[in-house]
Amino acid sequence: MIILLTGHISAGFAQAAKPLMTLKQIDPEFSSIVSRNAKAQILADGFLWSEGPVWVESQKMFIFSDVKKNMIYKWTEEKGKEVYLKPSGYTGTLPRGGELGSNGLGLNLKGQLVICQHGDRAVSIMDAPLDKPQPKFIKIAFNYKGKRFNSPNDLAFLSNGDIYFTDPPYGLEKNVDDPLKEAPYQGVYRISANGKITLLTDTLTRPNGIGFFPGGKTILISNSDPSKAYWYVYDLDKNGLFTHGRIFYSANEAAKTAAGMPDGLKIDKKGHVFASGPGGIWVFNRAGQLLGKILINDLVSNCRLSGDEKTLYVTSNHRVLKIVLR
């Protein structure tokens, strides 16, 4: 095992005495993915809970949700942090708190912004160009068999246009005990290209991050439950339904001593997994072998790779980070 310290917090932060990022190599393959010279920097701060990061190559911008502020921010090299869209996840008129805004974000085959909206309990498409955002939304999923979703959280896209998404209770003000909760479970669903909604599993206690391995035949889902802090993997059958579900990796022991749960994740073109978990970002190969960790001095929620996969953008509690991997 090799531990390297790299990147420091800027002056003015309470944690200034601690390194911003620590690399923990467990397998030699880790160094081919994350260089020993990897550097981390804080891009922006001042958020209440940053989530749902997306790198938009066509606009050279990084966008992400502030779930509690009900808005999406963007960051560019030229202008830094700016408000991108408000409101982003709750368009109702009744005052409410909690995690009401957008969470997971993504781009569909048409290049449109698809948004998991906690407050509106829907998966929606922003009805505006990426470079001229407006809070106008087309809901593409808001209930299953007449029961409203809990709070769509994260999503992944197949090459045929199907969208898979998780639906934990985190956007409900009283979480799993909220009187407005209609489904008796936490589900993972598919929105087919023709608009049909399919329940894929109702057995996960807190489904959260989601992503496809290259080829689109296997899917990885994180479960952010302290008693079942697992990453699960499923194969897809010929109809795109889940089969052969099993545990990919357990973070139960780590969760006892480090802050954070299995949450957002991203998978690169070679099948390497970057998954937020206890202590920071865990890096796996597609066989479920833990290669190393990018330990972050903060509570990490999610991450996103740049187009060339040389940079990792991390949403980390009240701030967002940029890590040059190699």
Tab-separated table of C-alpha atoms in Angstrom:
chain	number	residue	atom	x	y	z
A	1	MET	CA	0.000	0.000	0.000
A	2	ILE	CA	1.314	3.443	-0.944
A	3	ILE	CA	-0.093	6.679	0.487
A	4	LEU	CA	0.694	10.006	-1.151
A	5	LEU	CA	-0.367	13.498	-0.100
A	6	THR	CA	-1.151	15.999	-2.837
A	7	GLY	CA	-3.096	19.248	-3.097
A	8	HIS	CA	-3.812	21.583	-0.210
A	9	ILE	CA	-6.740	23.694	0.859
A	10	SER	CA	-6.463	27.392	0.182
A	11	ALA	CA	-5.842	29.761	3.057
A	12	GLY	CA	-8.959	30.795	4.918
A	13	PHE	CA	-10.496	27.340	5.246
A	14	ALA	CA	-10.844	25.843	8.678
A	15	GLN	CA	-9.215	22.632	7.486
A	16	ALA	CA	-6.148	24.455	6.167
A	17	ALA	CA	-3.768	22.296	8.192
A	18	LYS	CA	-4.960	19.127	6.459
A	19	PRO	CA	-4.214	18.055	2.885
A	20	LEU	CA	-7.100	18.487	0.501
A	21	MET	CA	-6.453	15.131	-1.137
A	22	THR	CA	-4.613	11.956	-0.177
A	23	LEU	CA	-3.967	9.114	-2.602
A	24	LYS	CA	-4.137	5.590	-1.226
A	25	GLN	CA	-2.849	2.965	-3.650
A	26	ILE	CA	-3.963	-0.600	-2.978
A	27	ASP	CA	-3.126	-2.215	-6.327
A	28	PRO	CA	-0.358	-1.188	-8.780
A	29	GLU	CA	-2.985	-0.589	-11.492
A	30	PHE	CA	-4.143	2.459	-9.537
A	31	SER	CA	-1.061	4.461	-10.574
A	32	SER	CA	-1.959	4.026	-14.255
A	33	ILE	CA	-5.328	5.653	-13.596
A	34	VAL	CA	-4.397	8.267	-10.992
A	35	SER	CA	-0.875	9.635	-11.303
A	36	ARG	CA	1.254	10.077	-8.204
A	37	ASN	CA	1.507	13.687	-9.342
A	38	ALA	CA	-2.273	14.172	-9.448
A	39	LYS	CA	-3.278	17.624	-8.241
A	40	ALA	CA	-6.498	18.827	-6.644
A	41	GLN	CA	-7.867	22.330	-6.443
A	42	ILE	CA	-11.056	23.946	-5.193
A	43	LEU	CA	-12.991	25.409	-8.116
A	44	ALA	CA	-15.739	27.064	-6.103
A	45	ASP	CA	-17.405	26.981	-2.705
A	46	GLY	CA	-20.335	28.428	-0.784
A	47	PHE	CA	-22.886	25.729	-1.616
A	48	LEU	CA	-25.269	23.977	0.760
A	49	TRP	CA	-25.009	20.520	-0.825
A	50	SER	CA	-23.389	20.146	-4.233
A	51	GLU	CA	-24.399	17.174	-6.384
A	52	GLY	CA	-25.138	15.901	-9.886
A	53	PRO	CA	-21.961	16.983	-11.736
A	54	VAL	CA	-21.842	16.982	-15.535
A	55	TRP	CA	-19.094	18.073	-17.903
A	56	VAL	CA	-20.649	19.595	-21.040
A	57	GLU	CA	-17.992	19.258	-23.707
A	58	SER	CA	-19.826	21.320	-26.332
A	59	GLN	CA	-19.935	24.321	-24.002
A	60	LYS	CA	-16.666	23.609	-22.145
A	61	MET	CA	-18.552	23.995	-18.895
A	62	PHE	CA	-19.018	22.034	-15.704
A	63	ILE	CA	-22.558	22.135	-14.293
A	64	PHE	CA	-23.829	20.784	-10.987
A	65	SER	CA	-26.771	21.017	-8.619
A	66	ASP	CA	-27.019	22.695	-5.256
A	67	VAL	CA	-29.821	20.474	-4.017
A	68	LYS	CA	-30.776	22.599	-1.024
A	69	LYS	CA	-30.668	25.917	-2.891
A	70	ASN	CA	-32.878	24.627	-5.713
A	71	MET	CA	-30.489	25.725	-8.427
A	72	ILE	CA	-27.887	24.567	-10.894
A	73	TYR	CA	-24.517	26.281	-11.109
A	74	LYS	CA	-22.005	26.285	-13.897
A	75	TRP	CA	-18.247	26.749	-13.871
A	76	THR	CA	-16.030	27.759	-16.788
A	77	GLU	CA	-12.367	28.645	-17.070
A	78	GLU	CA	-13.299	32.123	-18.287
A	79	LYS	CA	-15.856	33.177	-15.692
A	80	GLY	CA	-15.623	30.726	-12.810
A	81	LYS	CA	-18.823	30.065	-10.833
A	82	GLU	CA	-22.172	31.372	-12.126
A	83	VAL	CA	-25.818	30.548	-11.517
A	84	TYR	CA	-27.011	28.448	-14.455
A	85	LEU	CA	-30.646	27.635	-13.643
A	86	LYS	CA	-33.099	28.550	-10.877
A	87	PRO	CA	-35.401	26.938	-9.858
A	88	SER	CA	-34.015	23.589	-10.897
A	89	GLY	CA	-35.926	20.917	-9.006
A	90	TYR	CA	-38.929	22.404	-7.228
A	91	THR	CA	-41.349	24.633	-9.093
A	92	GLY	CA	-44.211	24.537	-6.587
A	93	THR	CA	-45.508	27.545	-4.674
A	94	LEU	CA	-45.793	26.101	-1.174
A	95	PRO	CA	-42.710	26.855	0.942
A	96	ARG	CA	-40.706	23.775	1.828
A	97	GLY	CA	-37.222	22.832	2.955
A	98	GLY	CA	-34.960	19.824	2.723
A	99	GLU	CA	-33.333	18.605	-0.468
A	100	LEU	CA	-35.877	20.186	-2.795
A	101	GLY	CA	-33.779	21.063	-5.839
A	102	SER	CA	-32.298	19.148	-8.740
A	103	ASN	CA	-29.893	16.312	-8.101
A	104	GLY	CA	-28.623	14.081	-10.892
A	105	LEU	CA	-28.061	15.692	-14.292
A	106	GLY	CA	-27.242	14.270	-17.698
A	107	LEU	CA	-27.406	14.794	-21.439
A	108	ASN	CA	-29.672	12.663	-23.633
A	109	LEU	CA	-28.986	11.604	-27.222
A	110	LYS	CA	-30.313	14.943	-28.478
A	111	GLY	CA	-27.930	16.862	-26.232
A	112	GLN	CA	-30.746	18.091	-23.981
A	113	LEU	CA	-30.301	18.504	-20.240
A	114	VAL	CA	-32.154	15.797	-18.306
A	115	ILE	CA	-32.773	16.605	-14.644
A	116	CYS	CA	-33.691	14.519	-11.605
A	117	GLN	CA	-36.018	16.883	-9.744
A	118	HIS	CA	-36.371	16.111	-6.065
A	119	GLY	CA	-39.062	18.662	-5.211
A	120	ASP	CA	-41.225	18.001	-8.259
A	121	ARG	CA	-40.603	14.247	-7.864
A	122	ALA	CA	-39.937	13.860	-11.565
A	123	VAL	CA	-37.379	13.264	-14.263
A	124	SER	CA	-37.610	16.184	-16.675
A	125	ILE	CA	-35.955	17.691	-19.728
A	126	MET	CA	-35.043	21.367	-19.684
A	127	ASP	CA	-37.052	22.877	-22.531
A	128	ALA	CA	-34.333	25.323	-23.590
A	129	PRO	CA	-30.923	25.244	-25.305
A	130	LEU	CA	-27.887	24.475	-23.136
A	131	ASP	CA	-26.402	27.901	-23.815
A	132	LYS	CA	-29.679	29.701	-23.009
A	133	PRO	CA	-31.053	27.881	-19.959
A	134	GLN	CA	-34.568	28.592	-18.731
A	135	PRO	CA	-36.642	27.014	-15.920
A	136	LYS	CA	-39.005	25.393	-18.417
A	137	PHE	CA	-39.393	21.643	-18.068
A	138	ILE	CA	-40.944	18.708	-19.877
A	139	LYS	CA	-41.704	15.921	-17.407
A	140	ILE	CA	-40.859	12.533	-18.895
A	141	ALA	CA	-41.445	10.484	-15.705
A	142	PHE	CA	-43.406	11.472	-12.606
A	143	ASN	CA	-45.280	8.352	-11.442
A	144	TYR	CA	-45.426	4.598	-11.746
A	145	LYS	CA	-48.847	2.926	-11.910
A	146	GLY	CA	-50.446	6.036	-10.457
A	147	LYS	CA	-48.075	6.397	-7.498
A	148	ARG	CA	-45.749	9.380	-7.497
A	149	PHE	CA	-42.027	8.792	-7.311
A	150	ASN	CA	-40.183	9.564	-4.067
A	151	SER	CA	-37.486	11.879	-5.442
A	152	PRO	CA	-35.554	10.804	-8.566
A	153	ASN	CA	-31.890	11.041	-7.651
A	154	ASP	CA	-29.479	9.929	-10.352
A	155	LEU	CA	-29.629	8.631	-13.897
A	156	ALA	CA	-27.713	6.768	-16.589
A	157	PHE	CA	-28.222	6.541	-20.341
A	158	LEU	CA	-28.128	3.616	-22.757
A	159	SER	CA	-27.078	4.135	-26.356
A	160	ASN	CA	-30.632	3.331	-27.534
A	161	GLY	CA	-32.015	6.349	-25.660
A	162	ASP	CA	-33.350	4.512	-22.603
A	163	ILE	CA	-32.820	6.271	-19.259
A	164	TYR	CA	-32.329	4.334	-16.015
A	165	PHE	CA	-32.803	6.191	-12.730
A	166	THR	CA	-32.838	5.663	-8.972
A	167	ASP	CA	-35.592	6.861	-6.642
A	168	PRO	CA	-34.586	7.060	-2.956
A	169	PRO	CA	-36.582	9.142	-0.431
A	170	TYR	CA	-33.988	11.890	0.167
A	171	GLY	CA	-35.985	14.652	-1.496
A	172	LEU	CA	-38.987	14.127	0.761
A	173	GLU	CA	-38.869	16.459	3.756
A	174	LYS	CA	-39.300	13.608	6.247
A	175	ASN	CA	-37.382	11.092	4.160
A	176	VAL	CA	-38.747	7.543	4.238
A	177	ASP	CA	-41.354	8.490	6.884
A	178	ASP	CA	-42.810	11.391	4.906
A	179	PRO	CA	-46.636	11.234	4.728
A	180	LEU	CA	-46.445	12.245	1.060
A	181	LYS	CA	-44.443	9.134	0.167
A	182	GLU	CA	-46.665	6.968	-2.054
A	183	ALA	CA	-44.532	3.995	-3.110
A	184	PRO	CA	-43.869	1.484	-0.295
A	185	TYR	CA	-40.345	0.872	-1.586
A	186	GLN	CA	-37.341	2.631	-3.109
A	187	GLY	CA	-37.132	1.734	-6.780
A	188	VAL	CA	-34.870	1.722	-9.795
A	189	TYR	CA	-36.722	2.446	-13.028
A	190	ARG	CA	-36.282	2.673	-16.780
A	191	ILE	CA	-37.754	5.286	-19.088
A	192	SER	CA	-37.815	3.663	-22.518
A	193	ALA	CA	-37.239	5.749	-25.604
A	194	ASN	CA	-40.980	5.451	-26.304
A	195	GLY	CA	-41.816	6.895	-22.861
A	196	LYS	CA	-42.816	3.648	-21.091
A	197	ILE	CA	-41.843	3.439	-17.391
A	198	THR	CA	-40.639	0.079	-16.052
A	199	LEU	CA	-39.822	-0.848	-12.463
A	200	LEU	CA	-36.538	-2.775	-12.554
A	201	THR	CA	-36.105	-3.555	-8.856
A	202	ASP	CA	-37.754	-2.613	-5.571
A	203	THR	CA	-35.309	-4.517	-3.346
A	204	LEU	CA	-32.637	-1.869	-2.697
A	205	THR	CA	-33.057	0.100	0.515
A	206	ARG	CA	-31.463	3.373	-0.673
A	207	PRO	CA	-30.595	3.235	-4.399
A	208	ASN	CA	-28.468	6.207	-5.337
A	209	GLY	CA	-25.637	6.508	-7.885
A	210	ILE	CA	-25.987	4.596	-11.143
A	211	GLY	CA	-23.863	3.954	-14.220
A	212	PHE	CA	-23.336	1.539	-17.108
A	213	PHE	CA	-20.157	-0.352	-17.811
A	214	PRO	CA	-18.840	-0.041	-21.382
A	215	GLY	CA	-21.022	-2.055	-23.755
A	216	GLY	CA	-24.220	-1.317	-21.837
A	217	LYS	CA	-24.765	-4.907	-20.681
A	218	THR	CA	-24.006	-4.377	-16.981
A	219	ILE	CA	-25.097	-1.654	-14.575
A	220	LEU	CA	-23.674	-0.534	-11.226
A	221	ILE	CA	-25.848	0.986	-8.479
A	222	SER	CA	-24.773	2.374	-5.123
A	223	ASN	CA	-26.843	1.861	-1.987
A	224	SER	CA	-26.425	4.684	0.532
A	225	ASP	CA	-27.702	2.781	3.563
A	226	PRO	CA	-25.410	2.630	6.646
A	227	SER	CA	-26.548	-0.943	7.323
A	228	LYS	CA	-26.146	-2.028	3.687
A	229	ALA	CA	-23.412	0.210	2.324
A	230	TYR	CA	-22.969	-1.743	-0.893
A	231	TRP	CA	-22.405	-1.240	-4.558
A	232	TYR	CA	-24.639	-3.643	-6.481
A	233	VAL	CA	-24.177	-4.850	-10.032
A	234	TYR	CA	-26.793	-6.265	-12.391
A	235	ASP	CA	-26.623	-7.766	-15.843
A	236	LEU	CA	-29.181	-6.645	-18.414
A	237	ASP	CA	-31.150	-9.257	-20.318
A	238	LYS	CA	-32.137	-8.939	-23.981
A	239	ASN	CA	-35.044	-6.689	-22.968
A	240	GLY	CA	-32.900	-4.365	-20.865
A	241	LEU	CA	-34.263	-5.731	-17.579
A	242	PHE	CA	-32.191	-6.581	-14.510
A	243	THR	CA	-30.890	-10.094	-13.968
A	244	HIS	CA	-28.195	-11.766	-11.861
A	245	GLY	CA	-28.051	-9.063	-9.181
A	246	ARG	CA	-25.113	-9.320	-6.788
A	247	ILE	CA	-22.908	-7.259	-4.492
A	248	PHE	CA	-20.064	-5.587	-6.385
A	249	TYR	CA	-18.292	-4.368	-3.242
A	250	SER	CA	-19.109	-3.702	0.410
A	251	ALA	CA	-18.214	-0.490	2.245
A	252	ASN	CA	-19.830	-1.572	5.514
A	253	GLU	CA	-16.616	-1.682	7.519
A	254	ALA	CA	-15.222	1.563	6.084
A	255	ALA	CA	-18.506	3.330	6.822
A	256	LYS	CA	-17.978	2.705	10.531
A	257	THR	CA	-14.894	4.929	10.656
A	258	ALA	CA	-15.092	7.333	7.674
A	259	ALA	CA	-17.755	9.850	6.694
A	260	GLY	CA	-19.846	9.221	3.625
A	261	MET	CA	-21.842	6.484	1.934
A	262	PRO	CA	-21.772	4.879	-1.516
A	263	ASP	CA	-23.286	7.718	-3.542
A	264	GLY	CA	-22.632	9.080	-7.021
A	265	LEU	CA	-20.337	7.227	-9.413
A	266	LYS	CA	-18.861	7.380	-12.892
A	267	ILE	CA	-17.346	4.668	-15.099
A	268	ASP	CA	-14.649	5.423	-17.663
A	269	LYS	CA	-14.284	3.981	-21.165
A	270	LYS	CA	-12.078	1.139	-19.892
A	271	GLY	CA	-14.528	0.124	-17.183
A	272	HIS	CA	-12.762	1.717	-14.238
A	273	VAL	CA	-15.202	2.903	-11.583
A	274	PHE	CA	-14.852	6.201	-9.699
A	275	ALA	CA	-17.350	5.952	-6.850
A	276	SER	CA	-17.949	8.306	-3.956
A	277	GLY	CA	-17.914	6.424	-0.681
A	278	PRO	CA	-16.652	6.616	2.900
A	279	GLY	CA	-13.684	8.980	2.929
A	280	GLY	CA	-13.736	10.085	-0.709
A	281	ILE	CA	-13.574	8.471	-4.151
A	282	TRP	CA	-13.051	4.725	-4.420
A	283	VAL	CA	-11.499	3.400	-7.649
A	284	PHE	CA	-12.319	-0.127	-8.882
A	285	ASN	CA	-11.737	-2.174	-11.994
A	286	ARG	CA	-14.793	-3.674	-13.670
A	287	ALA	CA	-14.260	-6.999	-11.870
A	288	GLY	CA	-14.921	-5.317	-8.522
A	289	GLN	CA	-11.315	-5.171	-7.340
A	290	LEU	CA	-10.531	-2.086	-5.262
A	291	LEU	CA	-7.473	-0.438	-6.793
A	292	GLY	CA	-7.151	2.591	-4.543
A	293	LYS	CA	-8.847	5.608	-3.061
A	294	ILE	CA	-8.749	9.353	-3.592
A	295	LEU	CA	-9.330	10.447	-0.008
A	296	ILE	CA	-10.903	13.911	0.268
A	297	ASN	CA	-10.883	16.144	3.323
A	298	ASP	CA	-14.652	16.644	3.131
A	299	LEU	CA	-17.898	14.744	2.587
A	300	VAL	CA	-18.019	13.707	-1.072
A	301	SER	CA	-21.297	13.226	-2.948
A	302	ASN	CA	-20.471	12.579	-6.592
A	303	CYS	CA	-17.959	12.936	-9.436
A	304	ARG	CA	-17.709	13.327	-13.195
A	305	LEU	CA	-14.918	12.770	-15.705
A	306	SER	CA	-13.972	15.294	-18.377
A	307	GLY	CA	-14.305	14.335	-22.031
A	308	ASP	CA	-10.700	13.143	-22.270
A	309	GLU	CA	-11.002	11.403	-18.875
A	310	LYS	CA	-7.870	13.109	-17.591
A	311	THR	CA	-9.719	15.303	-15.109
A	312	LEU	CA	-12.159	14.340	-12.364
A	313	TYR	CA	-14.664	16.893	-11.103
A	314	VAL	CA	-15.893	16.184	-7.583
A	315	THR	CA	-18.890	17.595	-5.728
A	316	SER	CA	-17.843	17.759	-2.119
A	317	ASN	CA	-20.348	19.098	0.394
A	318	HIS	CA	-20.119	22.931	0.223
A	319	ARG	CA	-17.584	23.038	-2.606
A	320	VAL	CA	-16.538	21.501	-5.905
A	321	LEU	CA	-13.081	20.212	-6.756
A	322	LYS	CA	-11.044	19.630	-9.871
A	323	ILE	CA	-8.537	16.788	-9.800
A	324	VAL	CA	-6.076	16.453	-12.675
A	325	LEU	CA	-5.613	12.680	-12.710
A	326	ARG	CA	-2.735	12.429	-15.172
